[in-house]
Tab-separated table of C-alpha atoms in Angstrom:
chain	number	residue	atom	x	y	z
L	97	UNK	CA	17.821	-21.657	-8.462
L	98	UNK	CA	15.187	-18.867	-10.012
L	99	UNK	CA	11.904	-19.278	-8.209
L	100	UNK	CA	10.034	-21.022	-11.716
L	101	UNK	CA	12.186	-24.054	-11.559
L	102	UNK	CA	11.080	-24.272	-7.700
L	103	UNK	CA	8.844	-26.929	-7.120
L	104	UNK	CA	4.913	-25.375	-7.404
L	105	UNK	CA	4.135	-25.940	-3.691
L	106	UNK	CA	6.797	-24.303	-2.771
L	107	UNK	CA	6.809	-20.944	-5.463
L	108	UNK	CA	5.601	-17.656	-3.145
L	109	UNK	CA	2.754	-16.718	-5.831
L	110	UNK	CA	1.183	-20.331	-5.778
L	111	UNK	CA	1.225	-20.014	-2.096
L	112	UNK	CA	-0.835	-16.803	-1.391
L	113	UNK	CA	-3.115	-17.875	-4.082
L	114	UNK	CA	-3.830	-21.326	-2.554
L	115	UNK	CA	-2.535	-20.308	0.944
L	116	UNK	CA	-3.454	-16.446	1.286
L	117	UNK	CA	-1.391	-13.914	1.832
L	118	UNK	CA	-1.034	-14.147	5.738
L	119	UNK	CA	0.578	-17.559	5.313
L	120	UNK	CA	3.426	-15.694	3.663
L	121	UNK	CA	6.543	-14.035	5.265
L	122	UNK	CA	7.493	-10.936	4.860
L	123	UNK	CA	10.185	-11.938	2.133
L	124	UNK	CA	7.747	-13.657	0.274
L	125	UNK	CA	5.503	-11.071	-0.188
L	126	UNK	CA	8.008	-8.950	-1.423
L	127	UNK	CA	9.257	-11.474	-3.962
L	128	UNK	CA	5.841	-11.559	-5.612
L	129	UNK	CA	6.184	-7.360	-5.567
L	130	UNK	CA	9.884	-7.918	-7.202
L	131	UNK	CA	8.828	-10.224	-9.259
L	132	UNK	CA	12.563	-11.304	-10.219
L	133	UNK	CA	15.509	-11.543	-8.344
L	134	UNK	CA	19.313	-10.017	-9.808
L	135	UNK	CA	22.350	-12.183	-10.297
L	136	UNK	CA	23.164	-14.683	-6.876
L	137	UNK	CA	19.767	-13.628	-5.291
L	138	UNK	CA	16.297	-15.221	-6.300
L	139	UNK	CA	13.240	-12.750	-5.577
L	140	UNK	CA	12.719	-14.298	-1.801
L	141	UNK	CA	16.561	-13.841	-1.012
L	142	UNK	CA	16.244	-10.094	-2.553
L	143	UNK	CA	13.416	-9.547	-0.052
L	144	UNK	CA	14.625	-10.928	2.646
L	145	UNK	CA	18.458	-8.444	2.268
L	146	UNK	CA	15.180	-5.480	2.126
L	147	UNK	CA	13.952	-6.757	5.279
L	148	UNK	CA	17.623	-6.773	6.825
L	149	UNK	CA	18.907	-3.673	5.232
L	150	UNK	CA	16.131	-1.573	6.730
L	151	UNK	CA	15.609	-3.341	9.812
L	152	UNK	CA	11.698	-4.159	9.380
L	153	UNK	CA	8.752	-3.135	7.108
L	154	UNK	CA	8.624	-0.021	8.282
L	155	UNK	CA	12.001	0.872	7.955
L	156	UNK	CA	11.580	-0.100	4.324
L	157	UNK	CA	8.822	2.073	3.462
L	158	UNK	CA	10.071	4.786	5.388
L	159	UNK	CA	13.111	4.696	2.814
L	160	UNK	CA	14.074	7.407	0.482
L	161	UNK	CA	14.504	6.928	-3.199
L	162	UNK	CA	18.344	7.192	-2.796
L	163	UNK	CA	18.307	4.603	0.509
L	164	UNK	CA	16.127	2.217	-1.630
L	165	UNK	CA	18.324	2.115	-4.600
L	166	UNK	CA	21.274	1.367	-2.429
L	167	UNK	CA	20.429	-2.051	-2.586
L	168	UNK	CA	21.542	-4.010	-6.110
L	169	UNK	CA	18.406	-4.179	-8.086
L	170	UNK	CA	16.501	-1.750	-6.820
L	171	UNK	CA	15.563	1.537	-8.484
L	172	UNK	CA	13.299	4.648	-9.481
L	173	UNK	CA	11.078	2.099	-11.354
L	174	UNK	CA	10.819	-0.416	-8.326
L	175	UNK	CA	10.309	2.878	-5.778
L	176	UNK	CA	8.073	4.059	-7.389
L	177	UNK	CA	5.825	0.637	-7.396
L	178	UNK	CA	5.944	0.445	-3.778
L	179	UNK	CA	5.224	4.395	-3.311
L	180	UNK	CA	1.582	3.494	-5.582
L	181	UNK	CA	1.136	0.665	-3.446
L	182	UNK	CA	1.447	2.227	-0.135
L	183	UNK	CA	-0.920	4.819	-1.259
L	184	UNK	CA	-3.740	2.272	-2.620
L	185	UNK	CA	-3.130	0.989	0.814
L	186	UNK	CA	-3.976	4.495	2.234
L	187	UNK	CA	-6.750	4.892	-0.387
L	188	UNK	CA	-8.524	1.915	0.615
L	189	UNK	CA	-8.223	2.667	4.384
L	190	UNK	CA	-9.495	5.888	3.711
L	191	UNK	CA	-12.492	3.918	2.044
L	192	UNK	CA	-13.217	2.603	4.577
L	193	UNK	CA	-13.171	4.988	6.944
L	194	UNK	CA	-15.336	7.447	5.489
L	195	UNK	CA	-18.101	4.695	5.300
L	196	UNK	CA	-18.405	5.560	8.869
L	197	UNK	CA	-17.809	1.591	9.916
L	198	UNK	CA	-14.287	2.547	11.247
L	199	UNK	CA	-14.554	5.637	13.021
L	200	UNK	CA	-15.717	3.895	16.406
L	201	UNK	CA	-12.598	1.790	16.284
L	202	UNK	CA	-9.795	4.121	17.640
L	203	UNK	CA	-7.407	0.938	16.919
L	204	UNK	CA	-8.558	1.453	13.386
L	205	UNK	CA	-8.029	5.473	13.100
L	206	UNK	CA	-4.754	4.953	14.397
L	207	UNK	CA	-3.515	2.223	11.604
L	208	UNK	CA	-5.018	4.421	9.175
L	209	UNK	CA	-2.714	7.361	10.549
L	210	UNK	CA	0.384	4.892	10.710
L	211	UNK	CA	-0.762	4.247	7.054
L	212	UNK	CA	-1.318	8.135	6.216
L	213	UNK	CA	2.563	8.905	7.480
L	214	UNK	CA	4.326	6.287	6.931
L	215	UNK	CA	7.209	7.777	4.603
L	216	UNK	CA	6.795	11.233	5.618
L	217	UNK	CA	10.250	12.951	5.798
L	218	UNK	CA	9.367	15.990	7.695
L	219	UNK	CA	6.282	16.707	10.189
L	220	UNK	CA	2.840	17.012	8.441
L	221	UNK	CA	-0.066	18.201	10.622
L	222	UNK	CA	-3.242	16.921	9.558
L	223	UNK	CA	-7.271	17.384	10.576
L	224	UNK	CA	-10.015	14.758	10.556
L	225	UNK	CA	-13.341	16.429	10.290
L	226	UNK	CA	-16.093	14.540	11.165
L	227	UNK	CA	-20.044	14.834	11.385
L	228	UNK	CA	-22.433	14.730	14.311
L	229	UNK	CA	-22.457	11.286	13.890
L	230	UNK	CA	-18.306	11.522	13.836
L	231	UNK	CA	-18.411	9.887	10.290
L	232	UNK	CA	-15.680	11.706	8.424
L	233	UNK	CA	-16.119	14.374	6.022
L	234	UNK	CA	-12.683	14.902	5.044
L	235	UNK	CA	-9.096	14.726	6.050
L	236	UNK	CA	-6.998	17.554	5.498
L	237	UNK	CA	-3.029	18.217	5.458
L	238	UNK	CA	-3.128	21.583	6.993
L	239	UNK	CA	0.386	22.758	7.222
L	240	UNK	CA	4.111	20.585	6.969
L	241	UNK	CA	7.252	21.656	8.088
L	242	UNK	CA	8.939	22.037	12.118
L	243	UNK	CA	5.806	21.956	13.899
L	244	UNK	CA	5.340	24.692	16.592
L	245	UNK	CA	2.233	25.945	18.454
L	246	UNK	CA	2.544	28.841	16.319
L	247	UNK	CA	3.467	27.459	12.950
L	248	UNK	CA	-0.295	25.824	12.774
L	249	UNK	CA	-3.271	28.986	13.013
L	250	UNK	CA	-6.066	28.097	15.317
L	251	UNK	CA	-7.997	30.365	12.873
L	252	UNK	CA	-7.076	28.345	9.619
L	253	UNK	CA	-8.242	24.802	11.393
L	254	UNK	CA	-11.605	26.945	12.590
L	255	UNK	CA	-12.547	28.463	9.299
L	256	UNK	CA	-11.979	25.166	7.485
L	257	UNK	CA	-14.174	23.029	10.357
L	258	UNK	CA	-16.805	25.799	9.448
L	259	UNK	CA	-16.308	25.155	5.358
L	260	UNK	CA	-16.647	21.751	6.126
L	261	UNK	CA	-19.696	21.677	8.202
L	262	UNK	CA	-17.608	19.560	10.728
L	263	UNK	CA	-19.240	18.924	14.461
L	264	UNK	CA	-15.893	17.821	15.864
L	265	UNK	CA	-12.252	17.271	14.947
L	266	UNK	CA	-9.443	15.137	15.270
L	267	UNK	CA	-5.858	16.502	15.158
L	268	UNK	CA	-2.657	14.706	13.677
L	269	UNK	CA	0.564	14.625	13.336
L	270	UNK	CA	3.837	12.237	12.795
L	271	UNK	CA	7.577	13.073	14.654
L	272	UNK	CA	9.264	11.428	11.730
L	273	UNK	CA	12.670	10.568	14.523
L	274	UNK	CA	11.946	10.265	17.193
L	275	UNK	CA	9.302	9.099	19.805
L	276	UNK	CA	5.555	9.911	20.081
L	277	UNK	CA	5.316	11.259	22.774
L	278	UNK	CA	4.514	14.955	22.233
L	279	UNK	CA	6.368	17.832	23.034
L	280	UNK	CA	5.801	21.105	24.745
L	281	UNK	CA	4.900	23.180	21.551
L	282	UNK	CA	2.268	19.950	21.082
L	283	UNK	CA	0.526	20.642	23.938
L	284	UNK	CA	0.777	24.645	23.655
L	285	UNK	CA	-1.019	24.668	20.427
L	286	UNK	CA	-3.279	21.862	21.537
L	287	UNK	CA	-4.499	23.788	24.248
L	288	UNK	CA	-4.675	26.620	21.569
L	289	UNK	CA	-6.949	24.859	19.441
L	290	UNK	CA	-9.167	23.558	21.910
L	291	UNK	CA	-10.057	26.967	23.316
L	292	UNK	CA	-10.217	28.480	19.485
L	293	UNK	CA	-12.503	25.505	18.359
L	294	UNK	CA	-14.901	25.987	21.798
L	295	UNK	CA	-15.573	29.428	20.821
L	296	UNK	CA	-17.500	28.001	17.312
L	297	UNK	CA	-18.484	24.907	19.607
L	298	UNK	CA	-16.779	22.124	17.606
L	299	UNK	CA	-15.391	19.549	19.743
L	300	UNK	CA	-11.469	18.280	19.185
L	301	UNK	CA	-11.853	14.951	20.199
L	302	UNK	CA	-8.205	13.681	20.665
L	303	UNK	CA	-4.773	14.825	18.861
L	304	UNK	CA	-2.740	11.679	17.807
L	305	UNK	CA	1.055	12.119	17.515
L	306	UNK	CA	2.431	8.982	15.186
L	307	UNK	CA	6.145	8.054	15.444
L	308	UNK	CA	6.421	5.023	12.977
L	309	UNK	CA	4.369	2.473	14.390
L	310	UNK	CA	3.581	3.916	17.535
L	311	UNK	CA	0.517	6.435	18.167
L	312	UNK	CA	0.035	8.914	21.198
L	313	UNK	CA	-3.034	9.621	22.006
L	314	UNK	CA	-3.839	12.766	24.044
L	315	UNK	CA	-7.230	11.335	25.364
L	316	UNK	CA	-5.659	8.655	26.263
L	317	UNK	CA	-3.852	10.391	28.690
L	318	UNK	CA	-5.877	12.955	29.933
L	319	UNK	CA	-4.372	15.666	27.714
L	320	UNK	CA	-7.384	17.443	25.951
């Protein structure tokens, strides 16, 4: 039965607009994204074969354009929805973290950096500068590729803390497969970084390595 000849209460849209959207499951919300469903599937059943095809949410917007179109119904046009609204969502985080409100919530930098790399098919290494009163200036992709402690130039992360007026930095990066934790040439060209930003005494105050939803954090454990 198509969703409009479902009874009101019981239609996805009417619920997050009377309901909100937290009283929703996962299908749901991706019905109202879909909008309409293909032949044998209404919206919610559509969204729920996402869910399962790729596991989790994650999984989903991890996909590529050709793994998202293997599913009946989905497409370029329906990609490239999700793709603008996964990058609103990383938009608005930004927002809010460069009103300085979110920086002293290291739960919040890290859902913002689960947010920044979620999708990312290949390892991006990214710098948050920050002000003496660590609000953030500016985040900055600074090289993406096979990351090694000497594909990343201590030099090119100093000159642009300079440019930037930055008092400290935070380092970033994703292991697209794989595991957070970080690997030797991680900790090599942490180290190398550390001693290149003490010489213009700005302060790296933690590198965070993001592996889907999980975040390492080297001051967590001891590794600055």
């Amino acid at each position: 039965m198509p969703i409009l000849d479902w009874p009101l209460e019981r239609r996805p849209r009417e619920r997050l607009i009377r309901e909100g959207a937290t009283a929703l499951t996962d299908a749901e919300l991706l019905a109202i994204f879909l909008r309409i469903g293909v032949p044998g599937k209404d919206a919610v059943q559509l969204g729920q074969e996402m869910v399962h095809h790729f596991g989790s949410l994650q999984g989903l917007f991890g996909a590529s354009l050709r793994e998202f179109s293997a599913i009946n119904g989905l497409g370029p046009a329906k990609f490239a929805q999700l793709q603008a609204v996964m990058e609103l969502a990383r938009r608005a985080m930004l927002e809010e973290i460069k009103s300085g409100q979110a920086l002293g919530s290291p739960k919040a930098v890290k859902e913002y950096l689960r947010i920044l790399f979620r999708g990312h098919a290949c390892e991006s290494f990214h710098v948050l500068f920050l002000d003496v009163k660590n609000r953030l200036i500016e985040v900055r992709e600074m090289f993406r590729g096979t990351l090694t402690h000497t594909s990343v130039y201590p030099r090119e992360v100093v000159k642009a803390a300079l440019a930037c007026n930055a008092a400290s930095i935070m380092l970033a990066h994703n292991h697209p497969s794989g595991t957070p934790d970080p690997s030797e040439s991680d900790l090599l060209l942490t180290r190398a970084l550390v001693q290149a930003m003490a010489l213009v005494d700005i302060r790296i105050l933690d590198h965070f390595v993001v592996a889907g939803h999980q975040v390492h954090s080297f001051a967590e454990h001891g590794q600055l």
